[in-house]
Tab-separated table of N, CA and C in Angstrom:
chain	number	residue	atom	x	y	z
A	941	ALA	N	148.959	103.836	81.734
A	941	ALA	CA	149.693	102.541	81.615
A	941	ALA	C	151.028	102.646	82.433
A	942	GLY	N	151.364	101.577	83.016
A	942	GLY	CA	152.617	101.454	83.664
A	942	GLY	C	153.805	101.360	82.900
A	943	ARG	N	154.900	101.183	83.456
A	943	ARG	CA	156.215	100.953	82.675
A	943	ARG	C	156.880	99.713	82.948
A	944	VAL	N	156.426	98.946	84.047
A	944	VAL	CA	157.097	97.631	84.450
A	944	VAL	C	156.136	96.585	84.067
A	945	PRO	N	156.546	95.568	83.261
A	945	PRO	CA	155.723	94.394	83.031
A	945	PRO	C	155.516	93.650	84.369
A	946	PHE	N	154.406	92.894	84.543
A	946	PHE	CA	154.140	92.235	85.757
A	946	PHE	C	153.477	90.842	85.461
A	947	TYR	N	153.449	90.072	86.485
A	947	TYR	CA	152.835	88.731	86.376
A	947	TYR	C	151.401	88.902	86.761
A	948	SER	N	150.557	88.528	85.763
A	948	SER	CA	149.037	88.717	85.967
A	948	SER	C	148.478	87.420	86.512
A	949	THR	N	147.832	87.529	87.581
A	949	THR	CA	147.090	86.348	88.167
A	949	THR	C	145.833	86.071	87.385
A	950	ALA	N	145.387	86.985	86.527
A	950	ALA	CA	144.240	86.741	85.725
A	950	ALA	C	144.583	86.003	84.479
A	951	GLN	N	145.758	86.317	83.886
A	951	GLN	CA	146.138	85.697	82.622
A	951	GLN	C	147.187	84.595	82.806
A	952	GLY	N	147.812	84.422	83.954
A	952	GLY	CA	148.676	83.337	84.240
A	952	GLY	C	150.031	83.512	83.587
A	953	GLY	N	150.548	84.670	83.592
A	953	GLY	CA	151.914	84.855	83.046
A	953	GLY	C	152.272	86.373	83.061
A	954	PHE	N	153.443	86.665	82.520
A	954	PHE	CA	153.930	88.031	82.426
A	954	PHE	C	153.173	88.752	81.329
A	955	VAL	N	152.696	89.920	81.643
A	955	VAL	CA	152.080	90.740	80.651
A	955	VAL	C	152.723	92.119	80.604
A	956	GLY	N	152.665	92.680	79.492
A	956	GLY	CA	153.175	94.046	79.270
A	956	GLY	C	152.167	95.112	79.715
A	957	THR	N	152.578	96.255	79.782
A	957	THR	CA	151.709	97.395	80.310
A	957	THR	C	150.658	97.798	79.339
A	958	GLU	N	150.792	97.370	78.136
A	958	GLU	CA	149.793	97.854	77.122
A	958	GLU	C	148.481	97.086	77.239
A	959	VAL	N	148.459	96.023	77.996
A	959	VAL	CA	147.212	95.260	78.127
A	959	VAL	C	146.285	95.758	79.252
A	960	LEU	N	146.756	96.794	79.959
A	960	LEU	CA	145.943	97.274	81.123
A	960	LEU	C	144.892	98.249	80.702
A	961	ASP	N	143.956	97.725	79.938
A	961	ASP	CA	142.813	98.531	79.520
A	961	ASP	C	141.570	97.998	80.288
A	962	GLY	N	140.447	98.633	79.921
A	962	GLY	CA	139.139	98.172	80.553
A	962	GLY	C	138.850	96.691	80.453
A	963	GLY	N	139.170	96.099	79.222
A	963	GLY	CA	138.890	94.706	79.037
A	963	GLY	C	139.636	93.845	79.918
A	964	TYR	N	140.999	94.232	80.266
A	964	TYR	CA	141.807	93.477	81.100
A	964	TYR	C	141.228	93.459	82.543
A	965	TRP	N	140.905	94.654	82.998
A	965	TRP	CA	140.408	94.776	84.372
A	965	TRP	C	139.039	94.142	84.535
A	966	TYR	N	138.244	94.166	83.455
A	966	TYR	CA	136.960	93.390	83.503
A	966	TYR	C	137.192	91.929	83.727
A	967	ALA	N	138.047	91.403	82.949
A	967	ALA	CA	138.464	90.028	83.036
A	967	ALA	C	139.047	89.660	84.352
A	968	ASN	N	139.849	90.556	84.864
A	968	ASN	CA	140.525	90.334	86.171
A	968	ASN	C	139.455	90.216	87.258
A	969	LEU	N	138.428	91.110	87.234
A	969	LEU	CA	137.386	91.097	88.214
A	969	LEU	C	136.413	89.885	88.092
A	970	ARG	N	136.206	89.515	86.869
A	970	ARG	CA	135.216	88.510	86.638
A	970	ARG	C	135.733	87.001	86.601
A	971	GLY	N	137.031	86.891	86.328
A	971	GLY	CA	137.648	85.619	86.143
A	971	GLY	C	138.212	85.005	87.438
A	972	GLN	N	138.747	83.860	87.300
A	972	GLN	CA	139.407	83.143	88.373
A	972	GLN	C	140.765	83.743	88.619
A	973	VAL	N	141.111	83.879	89.929
A	973	VAL	CA	142.362	84.429	90.273
A	973	VAL	C	143.387	83.313	90.522
A	974	GLY	N	144.459	83.319	89.830
A	974	GLY	CA	145.474	82.275	89.965
A	974	GLY	C	146.613	82.707	90.853
A	975	PHE	N	146.305	83.126	92.139
A	975	PHE	CA	147.231	83.641	93.067
A	975	PHE	C	148.361	82.666	93.354
A	976	ALA	N	147.919	81.417	93.814
A	976	ALA	CA	148.958	80.406	94.205
A	976	ALA	C	149.837	80.046	92.995
A	977	GLU	N	149.210	79.858	91.860
A	977	GLU	CA	149.991	79.486	90.709
A	977	GLU	C	150.993	80.555	90.307
A	978	ALA	N	150.616	81.817	90.426
A	978	ALA	CA	151.483	82.942	90.142
A	978	ALA	C	152.672	82.972	91.061
A	979	VAL	N	152.370	82.810	92.339
A	979	VAL	CA	153.508	82.807	93.353
A	979	VAL	C	154.438	81.626	93.089
A	980	LYS	N	153.888	80.458	92.854
A	980	LYS	CA	154.782	79.298	92.596
A	980	LYS	C	155.630	79.483	91.387
A	981	GLU	N	154.992	80.023	90.287
A	981	GLU	CA	155.754	80.228	89.065
A	981	GLU	C	156.917	81.211	89.245
A	982	LEU	N	156.579	82.326	89.915
A	982	LEU	CA	157.615	83.355	90.157
A	982	LEU	C	158.747	82.834	91.005
A	983	ALA	N	158.404	82.052	92.124
A	983	ALA	CA	159.426	81.402	92.940
A	983	ALA	C	160.275	80.439	92.130
A	984	ALA	N	159.619	79.628	91.260
A	984	ALA	CA	160.329	78.637	90.493
A	984	ALA	C	161.264	79.324	89.468
A	985	GLN	N	160.926	80.497	89.030
A	985	GLN	CA	161.740	81.243	88.020
A	985	GLN	C	162.859	82.063	88.684
A	986	GLY	N	162.938	81.967	90.089
A	986	GLY	CA	164.002	82.639	90.773
A	986	GLY	C	163.776	83.868	91.501
A	987	ALA	N	162.528	84.217	91.642
A	987	ALA	CA	162.194	85.463	92.391
A	987	ALA	C	162.669	85.242	93.766
A	988	GLY	N	163.473	86.161	94.270
A	988	GLY	CA	164.072	86.016	95.687
A	988	GLY	C	163.388	86.703	96.683
A	989	ARG	N	162.528	87.707	96.313
A	989	ARG	CA	161.743	88.480	97.287
A	989	ARG	C	160.380	88.806	96.808
A	990	PHE	N	159.348	88.723	97.686
A	990	PHE	CA	158.033	89.161	97.393
A	990	PHE	C	157.725	90.293	98.394
A	991	VAL	N	157.313	91.468	97.881
A	991	VAL	CA	156.994	92.572	98.797
A	991	VAL	C	155.523	92.943	98.546
A	992	GLU	N	154.756	92.801	99.615
A	992	GLU	CA	153.333	93.198	99.599
A	992	GLU	C	153.240	94.672	99.848
A	993	VAL	N	152.852	95.469	98.969
A	993	VAL	CA	152.689	96.946	99.102
A	993	VAL	C	151.263	97.185	99.316
A	994	SER	N	150.911	97.439	100.602
A	994	SER	CA	149.494	97.609	101.007
A	994	SER	C	149.488	98.318	102.361
A	995	PRO	N	148.330	98.786	102.811
A	995	PRO	CA	148.175	99.445	104.085
A	995	PRO	C	148.318	98.471	105.232
A	996	HIS	N	148.182	97.151	104.976
A	996	HIS	CA	148.374	96.097	106.021
A	996	HIS	C	148.698	94.841	105.252
A	997	PRO	N	149.758	94.100	105.676
A	997	PRO	CA	150.163	92.926	104.906
A	997	PRO	C	149.240	91.682	105.189
A	998	VAL	N	148.188	91.492	104.387
A	998	VAL	CA	147.303	90.387	104.627
A	998	VAL	C	147.699	89.199	103.800
A	999	LEU	N	148.580	89.339	102.808
A	999	LEU	CA	148.934	88.229	101.906
A	999	LEU	C	150.301	87.658	102.198
A	1000	VAL	N	151.024	88.259	103.170
A	1000	VAL	CA	152.392	87.805	103.478
A	1000	VAL	C	152.401	86.318	103.935
A	1001	SER	N	151.517	85.946	104.754
A	1001	SER	CA	151.444	84.519	105.212
A	1001	SER	C	151.063	83.639	104.145
A	1002	ALA	N	150.080	84.059	103.251
A	1002	ALA	CA	149.661	83.164	102.101
A	1002	ALA	C	150.822	82.986	101.144
A	1003	VAL	N	151.584	84.023	100.874
A	1003	VAL	CA	152.708	83.910	100.022
A	1003	VAL	C	153.756	83.042	100.584
A	1004	THR	N	154.079	83.206	101.854
A	1004	THR	CA	155.059	82.460	102.593
A	1004	THR	C	154.734	80.951	102.514
A	1005	GLU	N	153.426	80.631	102.873
A	1005	GLU	CA	153.008	79.257	102.738
A	1005	GLU	C	153.130	78.608	101.380
A	1006	THR	N	152.790	79.485	100.361
A	1006	THR	CA	152.778	78.956	98.980
A	1006	THR	C	154.244	78.754	98.508
A	1007	VAL	N	155.128	79.666	98.899
A	1007	VAL	CA	156.612	79.493	98.454
A	1007	VAL	C	157.149	78.287	99.078
A	1008	GLN	N	156.758	77.874	100.319
A	1008	GLN	CA	157.311	76.724	100.955
A	1008	GLN	C	157.017	75.435	100.165
A	1009	GLU	N	156.037	75.466	99.278
A	1009	GLU	CA	155.740	74.270	98.415
A	1009	GLU	C	156.629	74.174	97.213
A	1010	VAL	N	157.404	75.242	96.911
A	1010	VAL	CA	158.237	75.243	95.747
A	1010	VAL	C	159.639	74.653	96.040
A	1011	GLU	N	160.067	73.662	95.401
A	1011	GLU	CA	161.329	73.121	95.593
A	1011	GLU	C	162.451	74.084	95.201
A	1012	GLY	N	163.439	74.272	96.069
A	1012	GLY	CA	164.555	75.165	95.752
A	1012	GLY	C	164.247	76.637	96.106
A	1013	ALA	N	163.094	76.907	96.737
A	1013	ALA	CA	162.877	78.285	97.048
A	1013	ALA	C	162.992	78.564	98.575
A	1014	GLU	N	163.919	77.880	99.188
A	1014	GLU	CA	164.076	77.987	100.643
A	1014	GLU	C	164.586	79.403	101.058
A	1015	GLN	N	165.276	80.124	100.121
A	1015	GLN	CA	165.866	81.397	100.414
A	1015	GLN	C	164.979	82.575	100.038
A	1016	VAL	N	163.777	82.304	99.613
A	1016	VAL	CA	162.809	83.365	99.205
A	1016	VAL	C	162.374	84.074	100.430
A	1017	ARG	N	162.394	85.411	100.389
A	1017	ARG	CA	161.989	86.246	101.570
A	1017	ARG	C	160.608	86.887	101.158
A	1018	VAL	N	159.679	86.973	102.106
A	1018	VAL	CA	158.404	87.632	101.907
A	1018	VAL	C	158.261	88.754	102.902
A	1019	LEU	N	158.028	89.962	102.388
A	1019	LEU	CA	157.979	91.136	103.329
A	1019	LEU	C	156.696	91.909	103.039
A	1020	GLY	N	156.296	92.692	104.065
A	1020	GLY	CA	155.137	93.656	103.963
A	1020	GLY	C	155.708	94.977	103.871
A	1021	SER	N	154.858	96.044	103.661
A	1021	SER	CA	155.352	97.369	103.620
A	1021	SER	C	154.786	98.069	104.892
A	1022	LEU	N	153.616	98.448	104.915
A	1022	LEU	CA	153.085	99.217	106.125
A	1022	LEU	C	152.374	98.184	107.036
A	1023	ARG	N	151.905	98.668	108.135
A	1023	ARG	CA	151.178	97.934	109.087
A	1023	ARG	C	149.986	98.755	109.608
A	1024	ARG	N	148.843	98.148	109.843
A	1024	ARG	CA	147.726	98.853	110.391
A	1024	ARG	C	148.143	99.581	111.637
A	1025	GLY	N	147.917	100.881	111.786
A	1025	GLY	CA	148.223	101.598	113.003
A	1025	GLY	C	149.749	102.023	112.986
A	1026	GLU	N	150.548	101.582	112.063
A	1026	GLU	CA	151.959	101.964	112.052
A	1026	GLU	C	152.332	102.530	110.666
A	1027	GLY	N	151.735	103.652	110.302
A	1027	GLY	CA	152.080	104.118	109.009
A	1027	GLY	C	153.135	105.209	109.084
A	1028	GLY	N	153.317	105.939	108.085
A	1028	GLY	CA	154.250	107.084	107.986
A	1028	GLY	C	155.701	106.649	107.777
A	1029	PRO	N	156.551	107.707	107.829
A	1029	PRO	CA	157.977	107.401	107.512
A	1029	PRO	C	158.645	106.439	108.378
A	1030	ALA	N	158.344	106.405	109.704
A	1030	ALA	CA	159.046	105.475	110.535
A	1030	ALA	C	158.762	103.964	110.089
A	1031	ARG	N	157.567	103.660	109.869
A	1031	ARG	CA	157.226	102.328	109.420
A	1031	ARG	C	157.823	102.058	108.060
A	1032	PHE	N	157.787	102.996	107.131
A	1032	PHE	CA	158.396	102.744	105.830
A	1032	PHE	C	159.937	102.527	105.954
A	1033	THR	N	160.547	103.204	106.818
A	1033	THR	CA	161.957	103.010	107.061
A	1033	THR	C	162.271	101.616	107.610
A	1034	VAL	N	161.459	101.060	108.470
A	1034	VAL	CA	161.625	99.705	109.013
A	1034	VAL	C	161.406	98.722	107.872
A	1035	SER	N	160.411	98.916	107.129
A	1035	SER	CA	160.101	98.029	105.925
A	1035	SER	C	161.293	98.096	104.975
A	1036	LEU	N	161.828	99.233	104.667
A	1036	LEU	CA	163.010	99.361	103.769
A	1036	LEU	C	164.184	98.635	104.335
A	1037	ALA	N	164.415	98.728	105.641
A	1037	ALA	CA	165.490	98.081	106.333
A	1037	ALA	C	165.306	96.545	106.266
A	1038	GLU	N	164.172	96.080	106.422
A	1038	GLU	CA	163.900	94.670	106.320
A	1038	GLU	C	164.164	94.181	104.937
A	1039	ALA	N	163.812	94.964	103.913
A	1039	ALA	CA	164.106	94.600	102.476
A	1039	ALA	C	165.606	94.542	102.270
A	1040	TYR	N	166.276	95.524	102.839
A	1040	TYR	CA	167.782	95.530	102.712
A	1040	TYR	C	168.444	94.409	103.357
A	1041	VAL	N	167.970	94.020	104.529
A	1041	VAL	CA	168.520	92.855	105.267
A	1041	VAL	C	168.230	91.571	104.420
A	1042	SER	N	167.180	91.509	103.664
A	1042	SER	CA	166.873	90.364	102.856
A	1042	SER	C	167.643	90.319	101.675
A	1043	GLY	N	168.457	91.329	101.318
A	1043	GLY	CA	169.300	91.381	100.158
A	1043	GLY	C	168.871	92.365	99.038
A	1044	ALA	N	167.821	93.079	99.242
A	1044	ALA	CA	167.376	94.062	98.234
A	1044	ALA	C	168.283	95.274	98.186
A	1045	PRO	N	168.701	95.724	97.052
A	1045	PRO	CA	169.544	96.924	96.986
A	1045	PRO	C	168.731	98.125	97.337
A	1046	VAL	N	169.303	98.925	98.262
A	1046	VAL	CA	168.638	100.176	98.728
A	1046	VAL	C	169.655	101.294	98.543
A	1047	ASP	N	169.181	102.340	97.992
A	1047	ASP	CA	169.965	103.610	97.872
A	1047	ASP	C	169.808	104.440	99.112
A	1048	TRP	N	170.578	104.121	100.157
A	1048	TRP	CA	170.428	104.742	101.433
A	1048	TRP	C	170.804	106.235	101.319
A	1049	ALA	N	171.809	106.570	100.466
A	1049	ALA	CA	172.137	108.012	100.310
A	1049	ALA	C	170.978	108.753	99.802
A	1050	GLY	N	170.276	108.214	98.856
A	1050	GLY	CA	169.092	108.850	98.244
A	1050	GLY	C	168.018	108.913	99.280
A	1051	PHE	N	167.882	107.931	100.064
A	1051	PHE	CA	166.711	107.853	101.025
A	1051	PHE	C	166.959	108.945	102.160
A	1052	PHE	N	168.142	109.124	102.604
A	1052	PHE	CA	168.474	110.037	103.646
A	1052	PHE	C	168.812	111.478	103.130
A	1053	ALA	N	168.874	111.689	101.806
A	1053	ALA	CA	169.223	112.979	101.267
A	1053	ALA	C	168.292	114.081	101.797
A	1054	GLY	N	168.894	115.166	102.283
A	1054	GLY	CA	168.128	116.271	102.759
A	1054	GLY	C	167.645	116.094	104.212
A	1055	SER	N	167.911	114.990	104.824
A	1055	SER	CA	167.373	114.763	106.202
A	1055	SER	C	168.310	115.230	107.273
A	1056	GLY	N	169.590	115.486	106.867
A	1056	GLY	CA	170.552	115.873	107.917
A	1056	GLY	C	171.311	114.732	108.483
A	1057	ALA	N	170.890	113.493	108.140
A	1057	ALA	CA	171.613	112.271	108.599
A	1057	ALA	C	172.954	112.225	107.969
A	1058	ASP	N	173.905	111.669	108.747
A	1058	ASP	CA	175.265	111.507	108.296
A	1058	ASP	C	175.886	110.268	108.721
A	1059	ARG	N	176.834	109.736	107.968
A	1059	ARG	CA	177.549	108.512	108.343
A	1059	ARG	C	178.388	108.717	109.505
A	1060	VAL	N	178.576	107.751	110.352
A	1060	VAL	CA	179.489	107.823	111.553
A	1060	VAL	C	180.444	106.633	111.356
A	1061	GLU	N	181.750	106.908	111.588
A	1061	GLU	CA	182.715	105.887	111.579
A	1061	GLU	C	182.609	105.077	112.871
A	1062	LEU	N	182.457	103.780	112.749
A	1062	LEU	CA	182.371	102.923	113.950
A	1062	LEU	C	183.658	102.113	113.978
A	1063	PRO	N	183.962	101.661	115.283
A	1063	PRO	CA	185.227	100.873	115.452
A	1063	PRO	C	185.112	99.626	114.654
A	1064	SER	N	186.290	99.081	114.216
A	1064	SER	CA	186.340	97.894	113.467
A	1064	SER	C	186.314	96.653	114.324
A	1065	TYR	N	186.619	96.859	115.624
A	1065	TYR	CA	186.519	95.742	116.560
A	1065	TYR	C	186.081	96.259	117.937
A	1066	ALA	N	185.619	95.377	118.767
A	1066	ALA	CA	184.948	95.874	120.002
A	1066	ALA	C	185.803	96.426	121.056
A	1067	PHE	N	187.145	96.410	120.917
A	1067	PHE	CA	187.981	96.849	121.986
A	1067	PHE	C	188.627	98.195	121.801
A	1068	GLN	N	188.094	98.999	120.807
A	1068	GLN	CA	188.619	100.335	120.579
A	1068	GLN	C	188.131	101.299	121.626
A	1069	ARG	N	187.127	100.959	122.348
A	1069	ARG	CA	186.589	101.713	123.485
A	1069	ARG	C	186.262	103.135	123.046
A	1070	SER	N	185.660	103.282	121.966
A	1070	SER	CA	185.125	104.616	121.522
A	1070	SER	C	183.665	104.712	121.967
A	1071	ARG	N	183.287	105.848	122.365
A	1071	ARG	CA	181.897	106.131	122.830
A	1071	ARG	C	181.142	106.926	121.731
A	1072	TYR	N	179.946	106.597	121.487
A	1072	TYR	CA	179.161	107.208	120.509
A	1072	TYR	C	177.846	107.724	121.099
A	1073	TRP	N	177.852	108.246	122.337
A	1073	TRP	CA	176.670	108.716	123.014
A	1073	TRP	C	176.361	110.125	122.522
A	1074	LEU	N	175.164	110.482	122.448
A	1074	LEU	CA	174.771	111.843	122.148
A	1074	LEU	C	175.221	112.824	123.276
A	1075	PRO	N	175.624	114.005	122.896
A	1075	PRO	CA	176.064	114.906	123.919
A	1075	PRO	C	174.912	115.256	124.915
A	1076	LEU	N	175.291	115.398	126.120
A	1076	LEU	CA	174.334	115.738	127.224
A	1076	LEU	C	173.973	117.216	127.106
A	1077	ARG	N	172.704	117.497	127.362
A	1077	ARG	CA	172.364	118.886	127.463
A	1077	ARG	C	172.286	119.335	128.910
A	1078	SER	N	172.671	120.534	129.191
A	1078	SER	CA	172.634	121.003	130.593
A	1078	SER	C	171.254	121.561	130.814
A	1079	GLY	N	170.896	121.522	132.115
A	1079	GLY	CA	169.546	122.058	132.584
A	1079	GLY	C	168.493	120.981	132.586
A	1080	ALA	N	167.517	121.151	133.439
A	1080	ALA	CA	166.449	120.252	133.588
A	1080	ALA	C	165.302	120.498	132.626
A	1081	GLY	N	165.159	121.709	132.148
A	1081	GLY	CA	164.052	122.020	131.282
A	1081	GLY	C	162.868	122.528	132.058
A	1082	ASP	N	161.795	122.852	131.347
A	1082	ASP	CA	160.610	123.315	131.999
A	1082	ASP	C	159.619	122.147	132.049
A	1083	LEU	N	159.566	121.493	133.320
A	1083	LEU	CA	158.671	120.354	133.453
A	1083	LEU	C	157.259	120.879	133.522
A	1084	ALA	N	156.964	122.018	133.831
A	1084	ALA	CA	155.542	122.616	133.888
A	1084	ALA	C	154.991	122.501	132.454
A	1085	GLY	N	155.850	122.692	131.456
A	1085	GLY	CA	155.431	122.666	130.014
A	1085	GLY	C	155.089	121.264	129.637
A	1086	ALA	N	155.454	120.265	130.374
A	1086	ALA	CA	155.119	118.888	130.113
A	1086	ALA	C	153.943	118.454	130.956
A	1087	GLY	N	153.364	119.406	131.657
A	1087	GLY	CA	152.152	119.089	132.517
A	1087	GLY	C	152.410	118.750	133.981
A	1088	LEU	N	153.649	118.869	134.403
A	1088	LEU	CA	154.031	118.506	135.768
A	1088	LEU	C	153.740	119.796	136.624
A	1089	GLY	N	152.977	119.584	137.708
A	1089	GLY	CA	152.657	120.675	138.634
A	1089	GLY	C	153.146	120.314	140.081
A	1090	ARG	N	153.408	121.372	140.859
A	1090	ARG	CA	153.891	121.207	142.232
A	1090	ARG	C	152.652	121.072	143.113
A	1091	LEU	N	152.823	120.312	144.254
A	1091	LEU	CA	151.746	120.085	145.134
A	1091	LEU	C	152.182	120.626	146.539
A	1092	SER	N	151.223	121.059	147.322
A	1092	SER	CA	151.547	121.465	148.708
A	1092	SER	C	151.101	120.295	149.585
A	1093	HIS	N	151.918	119.293	149.620
A	1093	HIS	CA	151.630	118.035	150.325
A	1093	HIS	C	152.889	117.605	151.031
A	1094	PRO	N	152.756	117.040	152.237
A	1094	PRO	CA	153.975	116.657	152.940
A	1094	PRO	C	154.742	115.444	152.375
A	1095	MET	N	154.015	114.582	151.579
A	1095	MET	CA	154.706	113.433	151.069
A	1095	MET	C	154.799	113.413	149.496
A	1096	LEU	N	153.869	114.137	148.835
A	1096	LEU	CA	153.894	114.166	147.380
A	1096	LEU	C	154.400	115.475	146.924
A	1097	SER	N	155.284	115.520	145.973
A	1097	SER	CA	155.903	116.730	145.566
A	1097	SER	C	155.461	117.207	144.217
A	1098	ALA	N	154.834	116.283	143.334
A	1098	ALA	CA	154.457	116.650	142.034
A	1098	ALA	C	153.331	115.816	141.527
A	1099	ALA	N	152.616	116.329	140.529
A	1099	ALA	CA	151.477	115.612	139.911
A	1099	ALA	C	151.415	115.903	138.469
A	1100	VAL	N	150.971	114.954	137.658
A	1100	VAL	CA	150.795	115.103	136.259
A	1100	VAL	C	149.414	114.347	135.882
A	1101	ARG	N	148.612	115.008	135.079
A	1101	ARG	CA	147.339	114.415	134.657
A	1101	ARG	C	147.619	113.411	133.514
A	1102	VAL	N	146.937	112.257	133.457
A	1102	VAL	CA	147.125	111.257	132.532
A	1102	VAL	C	146.183	111.532	131.361
A	1103	GLY	N	146.743	112.070	130.252
A	1103	GLY	CA	146.016	112.359	129.007
A	1103	GLY	C	144.737	113.139	129.268
A	1104	ASP	N	143.614	112.689	128.634
A	1104	ASP	CA	142.348	113.429	128.808
A	1104	ASP	C	141.455	112.657	129.731
A	1105	ARG	N	142.001	111.769	130.523
A	1105	ARG	CA	141.196	111.034	131.547
A	1105	ARG	C	141.227	111.673	132.854
A	1106	ASP	N	140.350	111.297	133.769
A	1106	ASP	CA	140.306	111.886	135.045
A	1106	ASP	C	141.280	111.057	136.013
A	1107	GLU	N	142.544	110.852	135.593
A	1107	GLU	CA	143.477	110.108	136.423
A	1107	GLU	C	144.741	110.927	136.562
A	1108	TRP	N	145.469	110.715	137.593
A	1108	TRP	CA	146.689	111.424	137.906
A	1108	TRP	C	147.798	110.509	138.286
A	1109	VAL	N	149.006	110.966	138.099
A	1109	VAL	CA	150.257	110.294	138.549
A	1109	VAL	C	150.946	111.195	139.552
A	1110	PHE	N	151.188	110.728	140.786
A	1110	PHE	CA	151.798	111.576	141.812
A	1110	PHE	C	153.231	111.085	142.067
């Protein structure tokens, strides 16, 4: 059983976590889904954000269209979490930033804890002329380790193979 009550599209209202038994899920699978009604009701009750938590946001556009039908819900934001082909921490961070920009409270200190990230003081106006570039490293590095090879050619000085294909960049 979960800990957070939720709006059931099968029962048409908020339900507690104690109803999530086999009978509920059977009725959920066999009965009519009140998706649009649930979205409209939540928007009318003041829900400011809808977040689709899935491997690819297939319902974001449907929720957006449904919310537009609710009077007074112009400020409602609809967000996805992951995207097909864009998983992992980088995509999750973008989704979390989108939620934050839409007004969701985010514990950034907790999110970045243990990552080595640190806050940086930025100028309060554009004319303080402070630079925030990363320090330059000296030396060119070992380009042979990146696949770059020297050629004995009068006009071409280097070559690198393109992935696993039979193509080259000179």
